[in-house]
mmCIF file with all atom_site columns, C-alpha atoms in Angstrom:
data_model
loop_
_atom_site.group_PDB
_atom_site.id
_atom_site.type_symbol
_atom_site.label_atom_id
_atom_site.label_alt_id
_atom_site.label_comp_id
_atom_site.label_asym_id
_atom_site.label_entity_id
_atom_site.label_seq_id
_atom_site.pdbx_PDB_ins_code
_atom_site.Cartn_x
_atom_site.Cartn_y
_atom_site.Cartn_z
_atom_site.occupancy
_atom_site.B_iso_or_equiv
_atom_site.pdbx_formal_charge
_atom_site.auth_seq_id
_atom_site.auth_comp_id
_atom_site.auth_asym_id
_atom_site.auth_atom_id
_atom_site.pdbx_PDB_model_num
ATOM 1   C CA . MET A 1 1   ? -43.524 -8.152  20.897  1.00 0.00 ? 30  MET A CA 1
ATOM 2   C CA . LEU A 1 2   ? -42.649 -7.672  17.209  1.00 0.00 ? 31  LEU A CA 1
ATOM 3   C CA . ASN A 1 3   ? -40.786 -4.444  17.952  1.00 0.00 ? 32  ASN A CA 1
ATOM 4   C CA . ASN A 1 4   ? -38.611 -6.188  20.505  1.00 0.00 ? 33  ASN A CA 1
ATOM 5   C CA . ARG A 1 5   ? -37.654 -8.842  17.986  1.00 0.00 ? 34  ARG A CA 1
ATOM 6   C CA . VAL A 1 6   ? -36.729 -6.193  15.455  1.00 0.00 ? 35  VAL A CA 1
ATOM 7   C CA . ARG A 1 7   ? -34.600 -4.309  17.934  1.00 0.00 ? 36  ARG A CA 1
ATOM 8   C CA . PHE A 1 8   ? -32.862 -7.524  19.014  1.00 0.00 ? 37  PHE A CA 1
ATOM 9   C CA . GLY A 1 9   ? -32.108 -8.418  15.377  1.00 0.00 ? 38  GLY A CA 1
ATOM 10  C CA . ASN A 1 10  ? -30.705 -4.995  14.673  1.00 0.00 ? 39  ASN A CA 1
ATOM 11  C CA . MET A 1 11  ? -28.404 -5.177  17.718  1.00 0.00 ? 40  MET A CA 1
ATOM 12  C CA . LYS A 1 12  ? -27.216 -8.589  16.654  1.00 0.00 ? 41  LYS A CA 1
ATOM 13  C CA . ARG A 1 13  ? -26.327 -7.336  13.169  1.00 0.00 ? 42  ARG A CA 1
ATOM 14  C CA . VAL A 1 14  ? -24.521 -4.327  14.677  1.00 0.00 ? 43  VAL A CA 1
ATOM 15  C CA . ASN A 1 15  ? -22.446 -6.555  16.963  1.00 0.00 ? 44  ASN A CA 1
ATOM 16  C CA . ARG A 1 16  ? -21.456 -8.748  14.046  1.00 0.00 ? 45  ARG A CA 1
ATOM 17  C CA . ALA A 1 17  ? -20.448 -5.722  12.025  1.00 0.00 ? 46  ALA A CA 1
ATOM 18  C CA . VAL A 1 18  ? -18.358 -4.353  14.907  1.00 0.00 ? 47  VAL A CA 1
ATOM 19  C CA . TRP A 1 19  ? -16.663 -7.703  15.397  1.00 0.00 ? 48  TRP A CA 1
ATOM 20  C CA . ALA A 1 20  ? -15.915 -7.995  11.677  1.00 0.00 ? 49  ALA A CA 1
ATOM 21  C CA . LEU A 1 21  ? -14.524 -4.467  11.576  1.00 0.00 ? 50  LEU A CA 1
ATOM 22  C CA . THR A 1 22  ? -12.329 -5.201  14.611  1.00 0.00 ? 51  THR A CA 1
ATOM 23  C CA . VAL A 1 23  ? -10.896 -8.293  12.947  1.00 0.00 ? 52  VAL A CA 1
ATOM 24  C CA . ILE A 1 24  ? -10.173 -6.369  9.758   1.00 0.00 ? 53  ILE A CA 1
ATOM 25  C CA . LEU A 1 25  ? -8.439  -3.584  11.668  1.00 0.00 ? 54  LEU A CA 1
ATOM 26  C CA . MET A 1 26  ? -6.265  -6.093  13.541  1.00 0.00 ? 55  MET A CA 1
ATOM 27  C CA . MET A 1 27  ? -5.268  -7.783  10.295  1.00 0.00 ? 56  MET A CA 1
ATOM 28  C CA . VAL A 1 28  ? -4.413  -4.466  8.678   1.00 0.00 ? 57  VAL A CA 1
ATOM 29  C CA . LEU A 1 29  ? -2.383  -3.420  11.716  1.00 0.00 ? 58  LEU A CA 1
ATOM 30  C CA . GLY A 1 30  ? -0.505  -6.720  11.659  1.00 0.00 ? 59  GLY A CA 1
ATOM 31  C CA . LEU A 1 31  ? 0.341   -6.302  7.987   1.00 0.00 ? 60  LEU A CA 1
ATOM 32  C CA . VAL A 1 32  ? 1.556   -2.746  8.585   1.00 0.00 ? 61  VAL A CA 1
ATOM 33  C CA . LEU A 1 33  ? 3.807   -3.794  11.460  1.00 0.00 ? 62  LEU A CA 1
ATOM 34  C CA . ALA A 1 34  ? 5.135   -6.725  9.496   1.00 0.00 ? 63  ALA A CA 1
ATOM 35  C CA . GLY A 1 35  ? 5.864   -4.455  6.546   1.00 0.00 ? 64  GLY A CA 1
ATOM 36  C CA . CYS A 1 36  ? 7.710   -1.961  8.708   1.00 0.00 ? 65  CYS A CA 1
ATOM 37  C CA . SER A 1 37  ? 9.776   -4.703  10.314  1.00 0.00 ? 66  SER A CA 1
ATOM 38  C CA . GLY A 1 38  ? 10.581  -6.278  6.988   1.00 0.00 ? 67  GLY A CA 1
ATOM 39  C CA . SER A 1 39  ? 11.570  -2.998  5.364   1.00 0.00 ? 68  SER A CA 1
ATOM 40  C CA . SER A 1 40  ? 13.817  -2.149  8.302   1.00 0.00 ? 69  SER A CA 1
ATOM 41  C CA . ASP A 1 41  ? 15.589  -5.521  8.157   1.00 0.00 ? 70  ASP A CA 1
ATOM 42  C CA . GLY A 1 42  ? 16.002  -5.137  4.427   1.00 0.00 ? 71  GLY A CA 1
ATOM 43  C CA . ALA A 1 43  ? 17.320  -1.587  4.676   1.00 0.00 ? 72  ALA A CA 1
ATOM 44  C CA . ASP A 1 44  ? 20.120  -2.271  7.095   1.00 0.00 ? 73  ASP A CA 1
ATOM 45  C CA . GLY A 1 45  ? 20.547  -5.981  6.620   1.00 0.00 ? 74  GLY A CA 1
ATOM 46  C CA . LYS A 1 46  ? 21.463  -6.444  2.983   1.00 0.00 ? 75  LYS A CA 1
ATOM 47  C CA . GLU A 1 47  ? 24.915  -4.851  3.136   1.00 0.00 ? 76  GLU A CA 1
ATOM 48  C CA . GLU A 1 48  ? 25.636  -6.347  6.550   1.00 0.00 ? 77  GLU A CA 1
ATOM 49  C CA . SER A 1 49  ? 24.570  -9.757  5.326   1.00 0.00 ? 78  SER A CA 1
ATOM 50  C CA . THR A 1 50  ? 26.831  -9.534  2.285   1.00 0.00 ? 79  THR A CA 1
ATOM 51  C CA . TYR A 1 51  ? 29.818  -8.417  4.324   1.00 0.00 ? 80  TYR A CA 1
ATOM 52  C CA . SER A 1 52  ? 29.263  -10.962 7.096   1.00 0.00 ? 81  SER A CA 1
ATOM 53  C CA . LYS A 1 53  ? 28.897  -13.812 4.583   1.00 0.00 ? 82  LYS A CA 1
ATOM 54  C CA . ILE A 1 54  ? 32.087  -12.805 2.787   1.00 0.00 ? 83  ILE A CA 1
ATOM 55  C CA . VAL A 1 55  ? 33.960  -12.456 6.093   1.00 0.00 ? 84  VAL A CA 1
ATOM 56  C CA . ALA A 1 56  ? 32.767  -15.918 7.148   1.00 0.00 ? 85  ALA A CA 1
ATOM 57  C CA . ILE A 1 57  ? 34.237  -17.413 3.962   1.00 0.00 ? 86  ILE A CA 1
ATOM 58  C CA . ALA A 1 58  ? 37.300  -15.195 3.359   1.00 0.00 ? 87  ALA A CA 1
ATOM 59  C CA . LYS A 1 59  ? 39.160  -16.045 6.562   1.00 0.00 ? 88  LYS A CA 1
ATOM 60  C CA . LYS A 1 60  ? 42.782  -15.092 7.084   1.00 0.00 ? 89  LYS A CA 1
ATOM 61  C CA . GLY A 1 61  ? 45.262  -17.664 5.809   1.00 0.00 ? 90  GLY A CA 1
ATOM 62  C CA . ARG A 1 62  ? 42.951  -19.235 3.256   1.00 0.00 ? 91  ARG A CA 1
ATOM 63  C CA . SER A 1 63  ? 43.830  -19.559 -0.418  1.00 0.00 ? 92  SER A CA 1
ATOM 64  C CA . LEU A 1 64  ? 42.129  -16.918 -2.536  1.00 0.00 ? 93  LEU A CA 1
ATOM 65  C CA . ALA A 1 65  ? 41.235  -19.596 -5.088  1.00 0.00 ? 94  ALA A CA 1
ATOM 66  C CA . ASP A 1 66  ? 39.309  -21.604 -2.483  1.00 0.00 ? 95  ASP A CA 1
ATOM 67  C CA . VAL A 1 67  ? 37.605  -18.457 -1.191  1.00 0.00 ? 96  VAL A CA 1
ATOM 68  C CA . LYS A 1 68  ? 36.495  -17.447 -4.677  1.00 0.00 ? 97  LYS A CA 1
ATOM 69  C CA . ASP A 1 69  ? 35.063  -20.910 -5.320  1.00 0.00 ? 98  ASP A CA 1
ATOM 70  C CA . GLU A 1 70  ? 33.078  -20.833 -2.066  1.00 0.00 ? 99  GLU A CA 1
ATOM 71  C CA . LEU A 1 71  ? 31.855  -17.297 -2.720  1.00 0.00 ? 100 LEU A CA 1
ATOM 72  C CA . LYS A 1 72  ? 30.661  -18.390 -6.145  1.00 0.00 ? 101 LYS A CA 1
ATOM 73  C CA . ASP A 1 73  ? 28.866  -21.381 -4.607  1.00 0.00 ? 102 ASP A CA 1
ATOM 74  C CA . ALA A 1 74  ? 27.269  -18.993 -2.059  1.00 0.00 ? 103 ALA A CA 1
ATOM 75  C CA . GLY A 1 75  ? 25.796  -16.926 -4.892  1.00 0.00 ? 104 GLY A CA 1
ATOM 76  C CA . PHE A 1 76  ? 28.337  -14.105 -5.040  1.00 0.00 ? 105 PHE A CA 1
ATOM 77  C CA . SER A 1 77  ? 29.854  -12.823 -8.236  1.00 0.00 ? 106 SER A CA 1
ATOM 78  C CA . SER A 1 78  ? 33.184  -11.043 -8.704  1.00 0.00 ? 107 SER A CA 1
ATOM 79  C CA . SER A 1 79  ? 31.291  -7.745  -8.876  1.00 0.00 ? 108 SER A CA 1
ATOM 80  C CA . ASP A 1 80  ? 30.058  -8.166  -5.274  1.00 0.00 ? 109 ASP A CA 1
ATOM 81  C CA . TYR A 1 81  ? 33.539  -7.653  -3.817  1.00 0.00 ? 110 TYR A CA 1
ATOM 82  C CA . GLU A 1 82  ? 37.033  -6.420  -4.645  1.00 0.00 ? 111 GLU A CA 1
ATOM 83  C CA . VAL A 1 83  ? 40.411  -8.102  -4.296  1.00 0.00 ? 112 VAL A CA 1
ATOM 84  C CA . LYS A 1 84  ? 43.429  -5.971  -3.371  1.00 0.00 ? 113 LYS A CA 1
ATOM 85  C CA . SER A 1 85  ? 47.049  -7.065  -2.958  1.00 0.00 ? 114 SER A CA 1
ATOM 86  C CA . ASP A 1 86  ? 49.376  -5.669  -0.334  1.00 0.00 ? 115 ASP A CA 1
ATOM 87  C CA . THR A 1 87  ? 51.705  -4.344  -3.064  1.00 0.00 ? 116 THR A CA 1
ATOM 88  C CA . ASP A 1 88  ? 48.914  -3.086  -5.338  1.00 0.00 ? 117 ASP A CA 1
ATOM 89  C CA . LYS A 1 89  ? 49.960  -5.664  -7.917  1.00 0.00 ? 118 LYS A CA 1
ATOM 90  C CA . MET A 1 90  ? 47.327  -7.279  -10.110 1.00 0.00 ? 119 MET A CA 1
ATOM 91  C CA . VAL A 1 91  ? 46.012  -10.533 -8.690  1.00 0.00 ? 120 VAL A CA 1
ATOM 92  C CA . LEU A 1 92  ? 46.105  -12.808 -11.721 1.00 0.00 ? 121 LEU A CA 1
ATOM 93  C CA . ARG A 1 93  ? 46.378  -16.373 -10.449 1.00 0.00 ? 122 ARG A CA 1
ATOM 94  C CA . ALA A 1 94  ? 44.224  -16.696 -7.319  1.00 0.00 ? 123 ALA A CA 1
ATOM 95  C CA . SER A 1 95  ? 46.022  -19.857 -6.155  1.00 0.00 ? 124 SER A CA 1
ATOM 96  C CA . ASN A 1 96  ? 49.200  -17.806 -5.619  1.00 0.00 ? 125 ASN A CA 1
ATOM 97  C CA . TRP A 1 97  ? 47.527  -15.474 -3.122  1.00 0.00 ? 126 TRP A CA 1
ATOM 98  C CA . VAL A 1 98  ? 46.438  -15.823 0.521   1.00 0.00 ? 127 VAL A CA 1
ATOM 99  C CA . VAL A 1 99  ? 43.700  -13.863 2.283   1.00 0.00 ? 128 VAL A CA 1
ATOM 100 C CA . GLN A 1 100 ? 44.841  -11.452 5.015   1.00 0.00 ? 129 GLN A CA 1
ATOM 101 C CA . SER A 1 101 ? 41.692  -9.507  5.939   1.00 0.00 ? 130 SER A CA 1
ATOM 102 C CA . VAL A 1 102 ? 38.347  -8.174  4.706   1.00 0.00 ? 131 VAL A CA 1
ATOM 103 C CA . GLU A 1 103 ? 37.426  -4.496  4.831   1.00 0.00 ? 132 GLU A CA 1
ATOM 104 C CA . ASP A 1 104 ? 33.846  -3.222  4.821   1.00 0.00 ? 133 ASP A CA 1
ATOM 105 C CA . GLY A 1 105 ? 32.686  -0.474  2.506   1.00 0.00 ? 134 GLY A CA 1
ATOM 106 C CA . ASP A 1 106 ? 30.514  0.102   -0.548  1.00 0.00 ? 135 ASP A CA 1
ATOM 107 C CA . LYS A 1 107 ? 32.018  -3.201  -1.632  1.00 0.00 ? 136 LYS A CA 1
ATOM 108 C CA . PRO A 1 108 ? 33.816  -5.551  0.739   1.00 0.00 ? 137 PRO A CA 1
ATOM 109 C CA . VAL A 1 109 ? 37.561  -5.575  -0.038  1.00 0.00 ? 138 VAL A CA 1
ATOM 110 C CA . ILE A 1 110 ? 39.481  -8.835  0.348   1.00 0.00 ? 139 ILE A CA 1
ATOM 111 C CA . ASN A 1 111 ? 43.123  -8.000  1.108   1.00 0.00 ? 140 ASN A CA 1
ATOM 112 C CA . VAL A 1 112 ? 45.609  -10.643 -0.015  1.00 0.00 ? 141 VAL A CA 1
ATOM 113 C CA . ARG A 1 113 ? 49.345  -11.363 0.030   1.00 0.00 ? 142 ARG A CA 1
ATOM 114 C CA . LYS A 1 114 ? 51.400  -13.572 -2.215  1.00 0.00 ? 143 LYS A CA 1
ATOM 115 C CA . ALA A 1 115 ? 51.914  -17.024 -0.745  1.00 0.00 ? 144 ALA A CA 1
ATOM 116 C CA . SER A 1 116 ? 55.622  -16.973 -1.669  1.00 0.00 ? 145 SER A CA 1
ATOM 117 C CA . ASP A 1 117 ? 56.124  -13.674 0.187   1.00 0.00 ? 146 ASP A CA 1
ATOM 118 C CA . ILE A 1 118 ? 54.468  -15.121 3.286   1.00 0.00 ? 147 ILE A CA 1
ATOM 119 C CA . ALA A 1 119 ? 56.632  -18.237 3.066   1.00 0.00 ? 148 ALA A CA 1
ATOM 120 C CA . GLN A 1 120 ? 59.804  -16.154 2.732   1.00 0.00 ? 149 GLN A CA 1
ATOM 121 C CA . GLU A 1 121 ? 58.771  -13.977 5.657   1.00 0.00 ? 150 GLU A CA 1
ATOM 122 C CA . GLU A 1 122 ? 58.049  -17.010 7.833   1.00 0.00 ? 151 GLU A CA 1
ATOM 123 C CA . GLU A 1 123 ? 61.361  -18.592 6.844   1.00 0.00 ? 152 GLU A CA 1
ATOM 124 C CA . ALA A 1 124 ? 63.236  -15.371 7.648   1.00 0.00 ? 153 ALA A CA 1
ATOM 125 C CA . LYS A 1 125 ? 61.410  -15.173 10.982  1.00 0.00 ? 154 LYS A CA 1
ATOM 126 C CA . LYS A 1 126 ? 62.320  -18.777 11.750  1.00 0.00 ? 155 LYS A CA 1
ATOM 127 C CA . VAL A 1 127 ? 65.981  -18.160 10.886  1.00 0.00 ? 156 VAL A CA 1
ATOM 128 C CA . ALA A 1 128 ? 66.011  -15.011 13.042  1.00 0.00 ? 157 ALA A CA 1
ATOM 129 C CA . GLU A 1 129 ? 64.471  -16.892 15.956  1.00 0.00 ? 158 GLU A CA 1
ATOM 130 C CA . GLU A 1 130 ? 66.995  -19.724 15.608  1.00 0.00 ? 159 GLU A CA 1
ATOM 131 C CA . LYS A 1 131 ? 69.828  -17.202 15.443  1.00 0.00 ? 160 LYS A CA 1
ATOM 132 C CA . LYS A 1 132 ? 68.503  -15.407 18.511  1.00 0.00 ? 161 LYS A CA 1
ATOM 133 C CA . ALA A 1 133 ? 68.174  -18.693 20.385  1.00 0.00 ? 162 ALA A CA 1
ATOM 134 C CA . ALA A 1 134 ? 71.752  -19.672 19.431  1.00 0.00 ? 163 ALA A CA 1
ATOM 135 C CA . GLU A 1 135 ? 73.074  -16.265 20.526  1.00 0.00 ? 164 GLU A CA 1
ATOM 136 C CA . GLU A 1 136 ? 71.198  -16.501 23.823  1.00 0.00 ? 165 GLU A CA 1
ATOM 137 C CA . ALA A 1 137 ? 72.543  -20.039 24.384  1.00 0.00 ? 166 ALA A CA 1
ATOM 138 C CA . ALA A 1 138 ? 76.094  -18.888 23.583  1.00 0.00 ? 167 ALA A CA 1
ATOM 139 C CA . ALA A 1 139 ? 75.739  -15.873 25.885  1.00 0.00 ? 168 ALA A CA 1
ATOM 140 C CA . LYS A 1 140 ? 74.379  -18.105 28.649  1.00 0.00 ? 169 LYS A CA 1
ATOM 141 C CA . LYS A 1 141 ? 77.253  -20.545 28.210  1.00 0.00 ? 170 LYS A CA 1
ATOM 142 C CA . ALA A 1 142 ? 79.801  -17.712 28.214  1.00 0.00 ? 171 ALA A CA 1
ATOM 143 C CA . ALA A 1 143 ? 78.235  -16.257 31.373  1.00 0.00 ? 172 ALA A CA 1
ATOM 144 C CA . GLU A 1 144 ? 78.320  -19.659 33.065  1.00 0.00 ? 173 GLU A CA 1
ATOM 145 C CA . GLU A 1 145 ? 81.962  -20.172 32.052  1.00 0.00 ? 174 GLU A CA 1
ATOM 146 C CA . ALA A 1 146 ? 82.867  -16.680 33.283  1.00 0.00 ? 175 ALA A CA 1
ATOM 147 C CA . ALA A 1 147 ? 81.071  -17.318 36.578  1.00 0.00 ? 176 ALA A CA 1
ATOM 148 C CA . ALA A 1 148 ? 82.841  -20.666 36.973  1.00 0.00 ? 177 ALA A CA 1
ATOM 149 C CA . LYS A 1 149 ? 86.198  -19.054 36.173  1.00 0.00 ? 178 LYS A CA 1
ATOM 150 C CA . LYS A 1 150 ? 85.558  -16.266 38.662  1.00 0.00 ? 179 LYS A CA 1
ATOM 151 C CA . ALA A 1 151 ? 84.537  -18.764 41.344  1.00 0.00 ? 180 ALA A CA 1
ATOM 152 C CA . ALA A 1 152 ? 87.694  -20.808 40.684  1.00 0.00 ? 181 ALA A CA 1
ATOM 153 C CA . GLU A 1 153 ? 89.856  -17.676 40.844  1.00 0.00 ? 182 GLU A CA 1
ATOM 154 C CA . GLU A 1 154 ? 88.187  -16.582 44.083  1.00 0.00 ? 183 GLU A CA 1
ATOM 155 C CA . GLN A 1 155 ? 88.671  -20.048 45.555  1.00 0.00 ? 184 GLN A CA 1
ATOM 156 C CA . ALA A 1 156 ? 92.320  -20.094 44.483  1.00 0.00 ? 185 ALA A CA 1
ATOM 157 C CA . ALA A 1 157 ? 92.808  -16.602 45.948  1.00 0.00 ? 186 ALA A CA 1
ATOM 158 C CA . ALA A 1 158 ? 91.185  -17.680 49.221  1.00 0.00 ? 187 ALA A CA 1
ATOM 159 C CA . GLN A 1 159 ? 93.417  -20.741 49.396  1.00 0.00 ? 188 GLN A CA 1
ATOM 160 C CA . ALA A 1 160 ? 96.482  -18.628 48.640  1.00 0.00 ? 189 ALA A CA 1
ATOM 161 C CA . GLU A 1 161 ? 95.485  -16.120 51.344  1.00 0.00 ? 190 GLU A CA 1
ATOM 162 C CA . ALA A 1 162 ? 94.917  -18.915 53.865  1.00 0.00 ? 191 ALA A CA 1
ATOM 163 C CA . GLN A 1 163 ? 98.322  -20.385 52.993  1.00 0.00 ? 192 GLN A CA 1
ATOM 164 C CA . ARG A 1 164 ? 99.946  -16.955 53.302  1.00 0.00 ? 193 ARG A CA 1
ATOM 165 C CA . GLN A 1 165 ? 98.361  -16.381 56.709  1.00 0.00 ? 194 GLN A CA 1
ATOM 166 C CA . ALA A 1 166 ? 99.472  -19.837 57.848  1.00 0.00 ? 195 ALA A CA 1
ATOM 167 C CA . GLU A 1 167 ? 103.019 -19.174 56.657  1.00 0.00 ? 196 GLU A CA 1
ATOM 168 C CA . GLU A 1 168 ? 102.973 -15.750 58.344  1.00 0.00 ? 197 GLU A CA 1
ATOM 169 C CA . ALA A 1 169 ? 101.760 -17.271 61.605  1.00 0.00 ? 198 ALA A CA 1
ATOM 170 C CA . ALA A 1 170 ? 104.464 -19.947 61.400  1.00 0.00 ? 199 ALA A CA 1
ATOM 171 C CA . ARG A 1 171 ? 107.100 -17.313 60.677  1.00 0.00 ? 200 ARG A CA 1
ATOM 172 C CA . GLN A 1 172 ? 106.000 -15.182 63.613  1.00 0.00 ? 201 GLN A CA 1
ATOM 173 C CA . ALA A 1 173 ? 105.987 -18.228 65.894  1.00 0.00 ? 202 ALA A CA 1
ATOM 174 C CA . GLN A 1 174 ? 109.457 -19.125 64.717  1.00 0.00 ? 203 GLN A CA 1
ATOM 175 C CA . GLN A 1 175 ? 110.660 -15.572 65.267  1.00 0.00 ? 204 GLN A CA 1
ATOM 176 C CA . GLN A 1 176 ? 109.156 -15.539 68.720  1.00 0.00 ? 205 GLN A CA 1
ATOM 177 C CA . GLN A 1 177 ? 110.760 -18.847 69.525  1.00 0.00 ? 206 GLN A CA 1
ATOM 178 C CA . GLN A 1 178 ? 114.109 -17.608 68.276  1.00 0.00 ? 207 GLN A CA 1
ATOM 179 C CA . ALA A 1 179 ? 113.707 -14.404 70.269  1.00 0.00 ? 208 ALA A CA 1
ATOM 180 C CA . GLN A 1 180 ? 112.959 -16.372 73.384  1.00 0.00 ? 209 GLN A CA 1
ATOM 181 C CA . GLN A 1 181 ? 115.999 -18.495 72.771  1.00 0.00 ? 210 GLN A CA 1
ATOM 182 C CA . ASN A 1 182 ? 118.230 -15.467 72.162  1.00 0.00 ? 211 ASN A CA 1
ATOM 183 C CA . VAL A 1 183 ? 117.066 -13.512 75.230  1.00 0.00 ? 212 VAL A CA 1
ATOM 184 C CA . HIS A 1 184 ? 118.450 -14.847 78.472  1.00 0.00 ? 213 HIS A CA 1
ATOM 185 C CA . TYR A 1 185 ? 118.364 -13.361 81.948  1.00 0.00 ? 214 TYR A CA 1
ATOM 186 C CA . ALA A 1 186 ? 120.619 -14.771 84.636  1.00 0.00 ? 215 ALA A CA 1
ATOM 187 C CA . ASN A 1 187 ? 118.381 -13.449 87.409  1.00 0.00 ? 216 ASN A CA 1
ATOM 188 C CA . CYS A 1 188 ? 115.503 -11.102 88.149  1.00 0.00 ? 217 CYS A CA 1
ATOM 189 C CA . SER A 1 189 ? 117.862 -8.198  88.664  1.00 0.00 ? 218 SER A CA 1
ATOM 190 C CA . GLU A 1 190 ? 118.822 -8.353  85.011  1.00 0.00 ? 219 GLU A CA 1
ATOM 191 C CA . VAL A 1 191 ? 115.166 -8.613  84.126  1.00 0.00 ? 220 VAL A CA 1
ATOM 192 C CA . ARG A 1 192 ? 114.323 -5.525  86.146  1.00 0.00 ? 221 ARG A CA 1
ATOM 193 C CA . ALA A 1 193 ? 117.389 -3.699  84.818  1.00 0.00 ? 222 ALA A CA 1
ATOM 194 C CA . ALA A 1 194 ? 116.139 -4.419  81.257  1.00 0.00 ? 223 ALA A CA 1
ATOM 195 C CA . GLY A 1 195 ? 112.693 -3.105  82.226  1.00 0.00 ? 224 GLY A CA 1
ATOM 196 C CA . ALA A 1 196 ? 111.131 -6.447  81.283  1.00 0.00 ? 225 ALA A CA 1
ATOM 197 C CA . ALA A 1 197 ? 109.729 -7.383  84.719  1.00 0.00 ? 226 ALA A CA 1
ATOM 198 C CA . PRO A 1 198 ? 107.462 -9.117  85.267  1.00 0.00 ? 227 PRO A CA 1
ATOM 199 C CA . LEU A 1 199 ? 108.064 -11.805 82.676  1.00 0.00 ? 228 LEU A CA 1
ATOM 200 C CA . TYR A 1 200 ? 105.091 -13.887 81.555  1.00 0.00 ? 229 TYR A CA 1
ATOM 201 C CA . GLN A 1 201 ? 105.369 -17.369 80.234  1.00 0.00 ? 230 GLN A CA 1
ATOM 202 C CA . GLY A 1 202 ? 105.842 -17.215 76.467  1.00 0.00 ? 231 GLY A CA 1
ATOM 203 C CA . GLN A 1 203 ? 107.638 -13.873 76.504  1.00 0.00 ? 232 GLN A CA 1
ATOM 204 C CA . PRO A 1 204 ? 111.281 -13.637 75.384  1.00 0.00 ? 233 PRO A CA 1
ATOM 205 C CA . GLY A 1 205 ? 113.627 -14.308 78.343  1.00 0.00 ? 234 GLY A CA 1
ATOM 206 C CA . TYR A 1 206 ? 111.053 -16.159 80.441  1.00 0.00 ? 235 TYR A CA 1
ATOM 207 C CA . ASN A 1 207 ? 112.706 -18.931 82.379  1.00 0.00 ? 236 ASN A CA 1
ATOM 208 C CA . GLY A 1 208 ? 111.095 -21.355 84.754  1.00 0.00 ? 237 GLY A CA 1
ATOM 209 C CA . LYS A 1 209 ? 114.033 -20.882 87.115  1.00 0.00 ? 238 LYS A CA 1
ATOM 210 C CA . LEU A 1 210 ? 113.025 -17.262 87.566  1.00 0.00 ? 239 LEU A CA 1
ATOM 211 C CA . ASP A 1 211 ? 109.435 -18.242 88.331  1.00 0.00 ? 240 ASP A CA 1
ATOM 212 C CA . ARG A 1 212 ? 109.710 -19.379 91.918  1.00 0.00 ? 241 ARG A CA 1
ATOM 213 C CA . ASP A 1 213 ? 106.030 -20.209 92.495  1.00 0.00 ? 242 ASP A CA 1
ATOM 214 C CA . HIS A 1 214 ? 105.595 -21.586 88.944  1.00 0.00 ? 243 HIS A CA 1
ATOM 215 C CA . ASP A 1 215 ? 102.458 -19.555 88.263  1.00 0.00 ? 244 ASP A CA 1
ATOM 216 C CA . GLY A 1 216 ? 103.595 -18.423 84.817  1.00 0.00 ? 245 GLY A CA 1
ATOM 217 C CA . VAL A 1 217 ? 104.885 -15.052 86.007  1.00 0.00 ? 246 VAL A CA 1
ATOM 218 C CA . ALA A 1 218 ? 108.601 -14.568 86.739  1.00 0.00 ? 247 ALA A CA 1
ATOM 219 C CA . CYS A 1 219 ? 110.271 -11.749 88.627  1.00 0.00 ? 248 CYS A CA 1
ATOM 220 C CA . GLU A 1 220 ? 107.030 -10.403 90.131  1.00 0.00 ? 249 GLU A CA 1
#
């Protein structure tokens, strides 16, 4: 009976020891994994974090002075980044410069342009656009005027041609009428002798007296 109690106590102590060892191993493993994860984030995250924070603040079109103030408030110093002008001139007064872009590298580089240069460029662009619009409007107006002139000339030419054709038709009718009046046959013998038989109504020399059956054909 005593031996059984001893064996039971020993097993109980062994189980406790195993459980304690298991817990310790799990804690150690958790710390190792956490350390690996943390070291990985720190290794590739510090530079990315710096660049991304600077990019978030140094947006295109913003005043360099405002950007510098916000970077300072965010914990950055002037040694954490570089400022480079588009003409490689020294950037002395930050308020005179405007951010254009941010380049990544060993140090993020904030590219800037002078505000006055941007203003002049925008003004020149505006003037060029206005000039282009005026030229396009003038060209459109000239094209419309040319089209209207051409249409008027074509209409005038069509009217002149119609008038000419009408005058020509009237002249031919008059000539035909005069020819009919000038040609006269006393009888069908003269018609046949002239080789004009038969005579149809409307032809020169036609006479109703020569058309016995009044069917419009004389000297049949």
